[in-house]
Tab-separated table of C-alpha atoms in Angstrom:
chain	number	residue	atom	x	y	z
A	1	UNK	CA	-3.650	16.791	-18.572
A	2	UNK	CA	-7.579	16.423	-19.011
A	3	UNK	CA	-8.915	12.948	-19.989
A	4	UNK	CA	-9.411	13.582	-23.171
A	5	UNK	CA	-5.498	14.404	-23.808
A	6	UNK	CA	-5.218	11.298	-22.216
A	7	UNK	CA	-7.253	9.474	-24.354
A	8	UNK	CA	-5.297	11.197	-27.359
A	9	UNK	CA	-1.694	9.579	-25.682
A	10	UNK	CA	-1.498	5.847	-27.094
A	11	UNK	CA	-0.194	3.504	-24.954
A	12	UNK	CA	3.045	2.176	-26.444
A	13	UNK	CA	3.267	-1.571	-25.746
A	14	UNK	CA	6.711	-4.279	-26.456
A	15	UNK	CA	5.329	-7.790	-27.007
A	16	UNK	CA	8.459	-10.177	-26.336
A	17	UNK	CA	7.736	-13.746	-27.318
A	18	UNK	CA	5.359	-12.311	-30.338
A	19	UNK	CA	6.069	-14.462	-32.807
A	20	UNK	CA	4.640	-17.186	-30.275
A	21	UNK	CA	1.373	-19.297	-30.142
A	22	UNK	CA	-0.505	-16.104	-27.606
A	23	UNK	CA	2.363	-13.888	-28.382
A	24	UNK	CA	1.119	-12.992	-31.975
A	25	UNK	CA	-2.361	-12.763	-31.370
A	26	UNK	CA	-1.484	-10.372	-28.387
A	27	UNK	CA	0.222	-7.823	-31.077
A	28	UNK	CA	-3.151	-8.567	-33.159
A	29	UNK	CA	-4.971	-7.484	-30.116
A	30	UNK	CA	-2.594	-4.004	-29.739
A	31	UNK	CA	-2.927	-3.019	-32.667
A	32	UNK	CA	-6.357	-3.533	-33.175
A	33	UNK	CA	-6.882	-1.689	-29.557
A	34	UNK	CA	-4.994	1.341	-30.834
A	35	UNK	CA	-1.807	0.663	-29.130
A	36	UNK	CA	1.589	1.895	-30.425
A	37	UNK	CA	2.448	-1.525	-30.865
A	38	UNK	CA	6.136	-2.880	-30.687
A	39	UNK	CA	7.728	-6.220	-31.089
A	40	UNK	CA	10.825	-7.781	-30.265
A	41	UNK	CA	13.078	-9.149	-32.474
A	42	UNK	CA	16.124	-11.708	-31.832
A	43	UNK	CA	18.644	-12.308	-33.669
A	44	UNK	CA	18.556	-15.947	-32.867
A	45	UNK	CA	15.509	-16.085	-35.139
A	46	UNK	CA	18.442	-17.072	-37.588
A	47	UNK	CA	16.440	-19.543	-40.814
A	48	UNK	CA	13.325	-19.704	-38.838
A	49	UNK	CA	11.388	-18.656	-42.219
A	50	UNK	CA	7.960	-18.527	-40.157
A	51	UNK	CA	9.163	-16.436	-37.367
A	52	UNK	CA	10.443	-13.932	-39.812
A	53	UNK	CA	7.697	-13.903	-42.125
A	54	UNK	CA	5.143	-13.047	-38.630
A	55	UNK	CA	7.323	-10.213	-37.881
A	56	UNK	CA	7.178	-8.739	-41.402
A	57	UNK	CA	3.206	-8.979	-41.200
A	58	UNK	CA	2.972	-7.375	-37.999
A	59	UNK	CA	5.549	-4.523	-39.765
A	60	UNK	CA	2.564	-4.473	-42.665
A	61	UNK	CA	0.343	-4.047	-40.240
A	62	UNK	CA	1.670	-0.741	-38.168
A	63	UNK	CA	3.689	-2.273	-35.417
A	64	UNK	CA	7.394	-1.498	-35.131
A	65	UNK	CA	10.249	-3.918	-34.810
A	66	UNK	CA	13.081	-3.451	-32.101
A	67	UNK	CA	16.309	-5.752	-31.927
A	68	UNK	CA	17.296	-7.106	-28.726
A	69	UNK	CA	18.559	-9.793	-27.557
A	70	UNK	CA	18.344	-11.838	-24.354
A	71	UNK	CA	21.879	-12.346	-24.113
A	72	UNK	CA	22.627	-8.890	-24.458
A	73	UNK	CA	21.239	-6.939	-21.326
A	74	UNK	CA	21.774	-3.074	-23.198
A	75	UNK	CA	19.749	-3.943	-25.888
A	76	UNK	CA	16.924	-5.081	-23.756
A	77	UNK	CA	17.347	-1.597	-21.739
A	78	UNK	CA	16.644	0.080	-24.958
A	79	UNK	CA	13.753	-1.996	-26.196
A	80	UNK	CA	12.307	-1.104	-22.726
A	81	UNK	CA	13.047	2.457	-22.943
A	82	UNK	CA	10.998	3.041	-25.701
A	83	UNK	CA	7.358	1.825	-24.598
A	84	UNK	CA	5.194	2.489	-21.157
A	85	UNK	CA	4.435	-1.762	-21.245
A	86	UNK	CA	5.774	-4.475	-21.449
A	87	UNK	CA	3.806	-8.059	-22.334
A	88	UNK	CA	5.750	-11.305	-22.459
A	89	UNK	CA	4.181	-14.360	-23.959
A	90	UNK	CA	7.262	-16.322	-23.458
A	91	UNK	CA	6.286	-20.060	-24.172
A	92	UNK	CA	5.695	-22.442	-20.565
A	93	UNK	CA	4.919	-25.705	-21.844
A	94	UNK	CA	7.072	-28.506	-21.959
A	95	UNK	CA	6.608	-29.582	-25.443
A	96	UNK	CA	7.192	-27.211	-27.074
A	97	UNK	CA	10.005	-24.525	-25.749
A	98	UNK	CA	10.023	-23.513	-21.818
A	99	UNK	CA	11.345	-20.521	-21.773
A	100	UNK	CA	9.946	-18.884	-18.361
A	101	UNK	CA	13.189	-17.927	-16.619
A	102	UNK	CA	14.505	-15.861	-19.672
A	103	UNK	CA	12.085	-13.290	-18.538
A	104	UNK	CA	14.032	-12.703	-15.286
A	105	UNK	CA	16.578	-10.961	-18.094
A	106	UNK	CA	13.951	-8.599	-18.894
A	107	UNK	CA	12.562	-8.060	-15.293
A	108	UNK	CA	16.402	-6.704	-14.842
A	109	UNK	CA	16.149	-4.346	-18.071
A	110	UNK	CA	12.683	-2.901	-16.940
A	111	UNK	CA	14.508	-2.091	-13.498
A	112	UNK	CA	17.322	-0.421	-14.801
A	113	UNK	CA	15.060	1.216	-17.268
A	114	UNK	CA	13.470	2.573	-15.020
A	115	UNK	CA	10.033	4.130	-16.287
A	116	UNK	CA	8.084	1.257	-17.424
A	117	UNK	CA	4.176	1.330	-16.338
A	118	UNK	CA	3.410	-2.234	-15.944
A	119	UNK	CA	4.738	-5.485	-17.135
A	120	UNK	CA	2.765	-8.083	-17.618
A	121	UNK	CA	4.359	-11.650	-17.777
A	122	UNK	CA	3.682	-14.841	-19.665
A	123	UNK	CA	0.991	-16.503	-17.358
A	124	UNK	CA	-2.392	-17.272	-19.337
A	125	UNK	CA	-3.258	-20.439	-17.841
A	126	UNK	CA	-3.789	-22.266	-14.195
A	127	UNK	CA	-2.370	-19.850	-11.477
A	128	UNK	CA	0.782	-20.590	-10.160
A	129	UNK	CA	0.753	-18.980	-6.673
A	130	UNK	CA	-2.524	-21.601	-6.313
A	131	UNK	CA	-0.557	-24.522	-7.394
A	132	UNK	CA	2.613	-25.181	-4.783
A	133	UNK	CA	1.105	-28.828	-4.568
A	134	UNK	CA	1.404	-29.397	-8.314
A	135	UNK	CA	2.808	-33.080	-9.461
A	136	UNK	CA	5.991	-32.516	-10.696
A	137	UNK	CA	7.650	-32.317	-13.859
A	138	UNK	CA	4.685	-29.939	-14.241
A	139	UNK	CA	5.224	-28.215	-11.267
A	140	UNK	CA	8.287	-26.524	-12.807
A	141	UNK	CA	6.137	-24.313	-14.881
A	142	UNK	CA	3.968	-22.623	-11.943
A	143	UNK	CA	7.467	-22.685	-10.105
A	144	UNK	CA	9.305	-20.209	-12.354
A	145	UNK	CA	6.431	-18.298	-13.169
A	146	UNK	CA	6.541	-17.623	-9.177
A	147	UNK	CA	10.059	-17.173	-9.447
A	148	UNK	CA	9.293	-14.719	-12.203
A	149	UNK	CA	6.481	-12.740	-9.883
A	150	UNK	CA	8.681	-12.873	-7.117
A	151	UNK	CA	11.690	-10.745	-9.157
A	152	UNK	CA	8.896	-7.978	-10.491
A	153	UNK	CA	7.685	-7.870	-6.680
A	154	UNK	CA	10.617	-7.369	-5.182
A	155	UNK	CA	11.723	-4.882	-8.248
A	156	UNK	CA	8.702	-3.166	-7.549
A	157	UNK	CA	7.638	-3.149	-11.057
A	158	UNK	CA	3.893	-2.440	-11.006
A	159	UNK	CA	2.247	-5.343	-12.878
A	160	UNK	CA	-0.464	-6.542	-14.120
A	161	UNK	CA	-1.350	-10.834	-14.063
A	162	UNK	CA	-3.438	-12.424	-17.073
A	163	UNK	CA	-4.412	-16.303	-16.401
A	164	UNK	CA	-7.025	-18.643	-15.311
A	165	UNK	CA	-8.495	-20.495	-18.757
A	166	UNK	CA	-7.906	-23.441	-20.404
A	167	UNK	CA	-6.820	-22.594	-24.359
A	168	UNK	CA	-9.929	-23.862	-26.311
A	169	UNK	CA	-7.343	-24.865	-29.305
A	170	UNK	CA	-5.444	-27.002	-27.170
A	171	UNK	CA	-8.614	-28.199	-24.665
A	172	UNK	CA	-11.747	-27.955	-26.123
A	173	UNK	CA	-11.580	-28.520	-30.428
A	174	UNK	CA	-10.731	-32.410	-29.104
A	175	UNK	CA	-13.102	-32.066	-26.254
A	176	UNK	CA	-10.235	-32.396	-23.948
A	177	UNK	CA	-8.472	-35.583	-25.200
A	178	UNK	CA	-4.857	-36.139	-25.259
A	179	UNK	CA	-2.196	-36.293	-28.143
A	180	UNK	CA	-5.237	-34.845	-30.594
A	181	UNK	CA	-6.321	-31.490	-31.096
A	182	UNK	CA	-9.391	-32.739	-32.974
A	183	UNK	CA	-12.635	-34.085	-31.929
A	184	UNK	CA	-12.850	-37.976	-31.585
A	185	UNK	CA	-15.559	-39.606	-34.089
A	186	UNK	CA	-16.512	-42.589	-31.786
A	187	UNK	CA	-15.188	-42.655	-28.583
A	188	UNK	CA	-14.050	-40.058	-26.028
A	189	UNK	CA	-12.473	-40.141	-22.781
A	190	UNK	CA	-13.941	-38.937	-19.543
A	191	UNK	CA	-12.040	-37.742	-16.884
A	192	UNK	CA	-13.338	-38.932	-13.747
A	193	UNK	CA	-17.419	-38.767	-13.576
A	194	UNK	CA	-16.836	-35.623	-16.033
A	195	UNK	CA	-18.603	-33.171	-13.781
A	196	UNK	CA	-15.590	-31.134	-12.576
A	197	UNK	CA	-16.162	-27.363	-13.583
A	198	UNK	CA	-13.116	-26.172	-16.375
A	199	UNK	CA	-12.683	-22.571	-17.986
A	200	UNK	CA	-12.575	-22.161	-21.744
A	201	UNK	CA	-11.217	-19.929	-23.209
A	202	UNK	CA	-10.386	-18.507	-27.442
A	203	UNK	CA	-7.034	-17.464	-27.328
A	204	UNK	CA	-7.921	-14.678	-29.286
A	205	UNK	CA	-10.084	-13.541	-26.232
A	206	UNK	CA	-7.242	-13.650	-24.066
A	207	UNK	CA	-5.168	-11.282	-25.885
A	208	UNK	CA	-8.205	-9.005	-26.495
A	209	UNK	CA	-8.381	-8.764	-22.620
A	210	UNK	CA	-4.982	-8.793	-22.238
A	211	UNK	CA	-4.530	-5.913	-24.637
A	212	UNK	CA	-7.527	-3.890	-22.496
A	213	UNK	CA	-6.278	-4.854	-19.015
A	214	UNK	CA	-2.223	-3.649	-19.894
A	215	UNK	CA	-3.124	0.482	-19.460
A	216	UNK	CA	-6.406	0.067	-17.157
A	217	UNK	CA	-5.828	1.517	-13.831
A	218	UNK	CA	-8.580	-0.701	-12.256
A	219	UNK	CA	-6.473	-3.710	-13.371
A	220	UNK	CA	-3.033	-2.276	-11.534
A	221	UNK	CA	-0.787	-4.738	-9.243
A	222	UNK	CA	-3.891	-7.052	-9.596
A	223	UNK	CA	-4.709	-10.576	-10.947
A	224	UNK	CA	-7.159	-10.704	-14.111
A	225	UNK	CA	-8.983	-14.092	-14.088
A	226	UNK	CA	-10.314	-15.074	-17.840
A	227	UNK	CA	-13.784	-16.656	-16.445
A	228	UNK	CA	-16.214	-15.769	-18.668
A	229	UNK	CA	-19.375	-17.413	-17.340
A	230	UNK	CA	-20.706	-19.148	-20.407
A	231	UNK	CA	-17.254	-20.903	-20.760
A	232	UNK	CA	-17.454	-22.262	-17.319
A	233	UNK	CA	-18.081	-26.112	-18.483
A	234	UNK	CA	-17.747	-29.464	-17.650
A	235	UNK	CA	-15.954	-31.814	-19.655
A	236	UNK	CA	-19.561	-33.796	-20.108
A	237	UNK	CA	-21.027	-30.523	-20.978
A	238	UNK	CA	-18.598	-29.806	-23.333
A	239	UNK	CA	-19.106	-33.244	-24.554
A	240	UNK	CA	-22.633	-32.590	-24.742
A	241	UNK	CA	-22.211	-29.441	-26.720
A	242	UNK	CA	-20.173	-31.598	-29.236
A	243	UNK	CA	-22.936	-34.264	-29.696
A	244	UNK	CA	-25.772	-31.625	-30.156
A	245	UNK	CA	-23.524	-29.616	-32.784
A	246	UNK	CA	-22.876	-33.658	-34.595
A	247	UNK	CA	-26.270	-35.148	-33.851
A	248	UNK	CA	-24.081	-38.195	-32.856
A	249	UNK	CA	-23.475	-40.134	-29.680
A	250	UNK	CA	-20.328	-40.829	-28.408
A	251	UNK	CA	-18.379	-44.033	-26.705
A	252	UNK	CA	-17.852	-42.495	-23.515
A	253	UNK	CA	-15.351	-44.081	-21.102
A	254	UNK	CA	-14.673	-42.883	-17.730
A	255	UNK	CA	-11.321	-42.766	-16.319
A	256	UNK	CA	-10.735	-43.138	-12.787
A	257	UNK	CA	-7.761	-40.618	-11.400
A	258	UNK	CA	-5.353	-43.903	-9.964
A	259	UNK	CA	-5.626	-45.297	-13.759
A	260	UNK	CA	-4.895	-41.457	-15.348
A	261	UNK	CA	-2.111	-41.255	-13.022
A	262	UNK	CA	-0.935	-45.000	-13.317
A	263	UNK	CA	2.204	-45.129	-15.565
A	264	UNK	CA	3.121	-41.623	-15.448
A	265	UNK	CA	6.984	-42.647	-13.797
A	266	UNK	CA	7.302	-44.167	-17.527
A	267	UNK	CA	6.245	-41.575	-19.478
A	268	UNK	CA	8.612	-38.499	-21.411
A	269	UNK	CA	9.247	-35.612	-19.176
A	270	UNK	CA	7.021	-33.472	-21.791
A	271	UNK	CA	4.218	-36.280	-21.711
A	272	UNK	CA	4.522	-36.503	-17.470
A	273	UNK	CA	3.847	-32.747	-17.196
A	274	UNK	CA	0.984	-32.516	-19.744
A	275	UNK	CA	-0.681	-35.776	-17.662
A	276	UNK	CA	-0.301	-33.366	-14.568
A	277	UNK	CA	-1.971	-30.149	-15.837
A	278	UNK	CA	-4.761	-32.504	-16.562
A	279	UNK	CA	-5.155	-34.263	-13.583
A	280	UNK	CA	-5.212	-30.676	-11.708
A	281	UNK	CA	-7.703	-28.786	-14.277
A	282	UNK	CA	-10.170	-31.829	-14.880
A	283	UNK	CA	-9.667	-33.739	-11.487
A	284	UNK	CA	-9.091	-31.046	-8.728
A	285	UNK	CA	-10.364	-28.275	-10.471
A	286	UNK	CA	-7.629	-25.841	-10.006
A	287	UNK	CA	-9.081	-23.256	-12.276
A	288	UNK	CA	-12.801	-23.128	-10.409
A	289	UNK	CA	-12.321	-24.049	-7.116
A	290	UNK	CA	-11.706	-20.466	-5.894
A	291	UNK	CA	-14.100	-17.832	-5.709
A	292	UNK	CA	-13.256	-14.247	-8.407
A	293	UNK	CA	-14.918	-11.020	-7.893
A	294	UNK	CA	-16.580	-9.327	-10.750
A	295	UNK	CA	-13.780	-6.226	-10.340
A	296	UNK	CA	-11.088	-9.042	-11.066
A	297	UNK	CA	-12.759	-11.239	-13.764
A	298	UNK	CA	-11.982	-9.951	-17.427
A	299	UNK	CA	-15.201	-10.455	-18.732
A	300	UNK	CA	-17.460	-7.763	-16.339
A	301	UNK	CA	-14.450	-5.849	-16.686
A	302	UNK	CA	-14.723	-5.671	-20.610
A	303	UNK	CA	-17.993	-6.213	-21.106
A	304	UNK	CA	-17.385	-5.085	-24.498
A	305	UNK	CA	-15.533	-7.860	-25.565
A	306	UNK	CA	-17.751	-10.090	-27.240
A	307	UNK	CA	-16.080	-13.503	-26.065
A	308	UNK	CA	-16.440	-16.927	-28.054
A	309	UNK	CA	-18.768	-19.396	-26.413
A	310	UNK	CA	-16.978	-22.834	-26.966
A	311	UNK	CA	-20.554	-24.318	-29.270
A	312	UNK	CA	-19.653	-21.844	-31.408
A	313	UNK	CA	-16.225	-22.466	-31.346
A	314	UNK	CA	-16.608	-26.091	-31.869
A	315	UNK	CA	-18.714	-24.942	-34.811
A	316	UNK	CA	-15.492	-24.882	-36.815
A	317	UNK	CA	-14.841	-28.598	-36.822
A	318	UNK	CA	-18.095	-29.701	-38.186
């Protein structure tokens, strides 16, 4: 087949978990990149009005809805046997649902299936195989996501690994503060002396590159790091990016790691784990402090992408 019958061949696609947070705007991303775009649907969606009222959008919008279940293993072997990829954006994070290990149901449905291209799991954030020193309850999360990598590895289930950004809804709208996803009108608090390198990213970047990366042979049995270059901040800078958009000044105060660290035994398990991601992307710098080539960093590989610099994205909350 010459490359332009190639180019003629969609790529079909399952999104599982696309009713989800990343999950949705991943099926945006498909179908917007031309994929033949399919989404899972549980039954356990049950009354969940919003859930159902996503799927029928995506329906609206050209994607097709398949029934499976997790608990029912043929079901997922059919979903699979229709599509060349499979994406999971299966939520991770303790407050809300963490749901990582369910994908080891569909790692065994794309093995007996048989045919399936590339899977790429729910990663998206810090990388796991980077953090086996993690504080726990946190840990858990980078745990079973290697848990996860190990079963497609050993499946031999070529792959494809998205991660390495901090969601600018959840990190950079409240300029990294906890319990808000706002900015703060006076006061802010600074982690450390501030100066700690972070990645930024617009979730709807991620699932742009994620929907790119899914059928690009460059991008095969590799990692994908999300570190575009003018997201590459520091808290202060993003701080500073804030104050210039305002024209106001705020109460900074700076936060030594003992003190962020210092009642953490007391805290809710959900609360404990968010305190750890924090300490490891603003304290260590776990997303920065290894080097990416350009041949593994989303945004030389899709130049094309026009990704959101965070002033701009902060734009939205003046």
């Amino acid at each position: 087949m010459g490359s332009v019958g190639k180019h003629m061949e969609k790529t079909r696609v399952l999104v599982v978990g696309a009713t989800g947070y990343i999950g949705k705007r991943i099926v945006m991303a498909c179908l917007a990149e031309g994929h033949e775009t399919y989404v899972l649907q549980r039954p356990e969606i049950g009354l969940d009005i919003e859930k159902v009222q996503i799927l029928l959008s995506f329906k609206k919008l050209g994607a097709r809805l398949v029934e499976a279940s997790f608990s029912d293993h043929e079901s997922l072997v059919s979903a699979v046997k229709l599509v060349d990829v499979v994406v999971s954006a299966m939520s991770g994070v303790h407050f809300r649902s963490h749901n990582i290990l369910l994908q080891l149901k569909l790692v065994e449905a794309i093995k007996e299936a048989g045919h399936v291209k590339r899977f790429l799991p729910s990663e998206f954030g810090m990388d796991p195989s980077r953090m086996g020193h993690a504080l726990p309850p946190g840990r858990e999360t980078f745990d079973q996501k290697m848990e996860v990598r190990h079963a497609i590895e050993a499946a031999g289930i070529p792959h494809t690994y998205v991660l390495g950004a901090c969601f600018a809804a959840y990190f950079a709208g409240n300029l990294s503060q906890m319990e808000t996803l706002l900015p703060p009108k006076k006061k802010v608090n600074i982690y450390g002396d501030g100066n700690v390198k972070v990645v930024f990213a617009d979730e709807d970047d991620i699932a742009k590159y994620t929907a790119k990366t899914l059928n690009d042979p460059r991008t095969l049995n590799k990692t994908v790091c999300i570190r575009c270059p003018e997201n590459v901040l520091t808290q202060i800078e993003l701080v500073q990016i804030w104050e210039k958009l305002t024209g106001n000044e705020l109460e900074k105060t700076n936060i030594a790691a003992k003190d962020f660290l210092a009642n953490i035994e007391q805290m809710e398990i959900p609360h404990q784990a968010g305190i750890g991601h924090f300490f490891h992307i603003f304290y260590e710098g776990c997303l920065t402090d290894y080097e990416v080539g350009e041949d593994e960093e989303a945004s030389s590989l899709y130049p094309d992408v026009k990704y959101k610099r965070m002033d701009d994205y902060l734009r939205m909350f003046l």
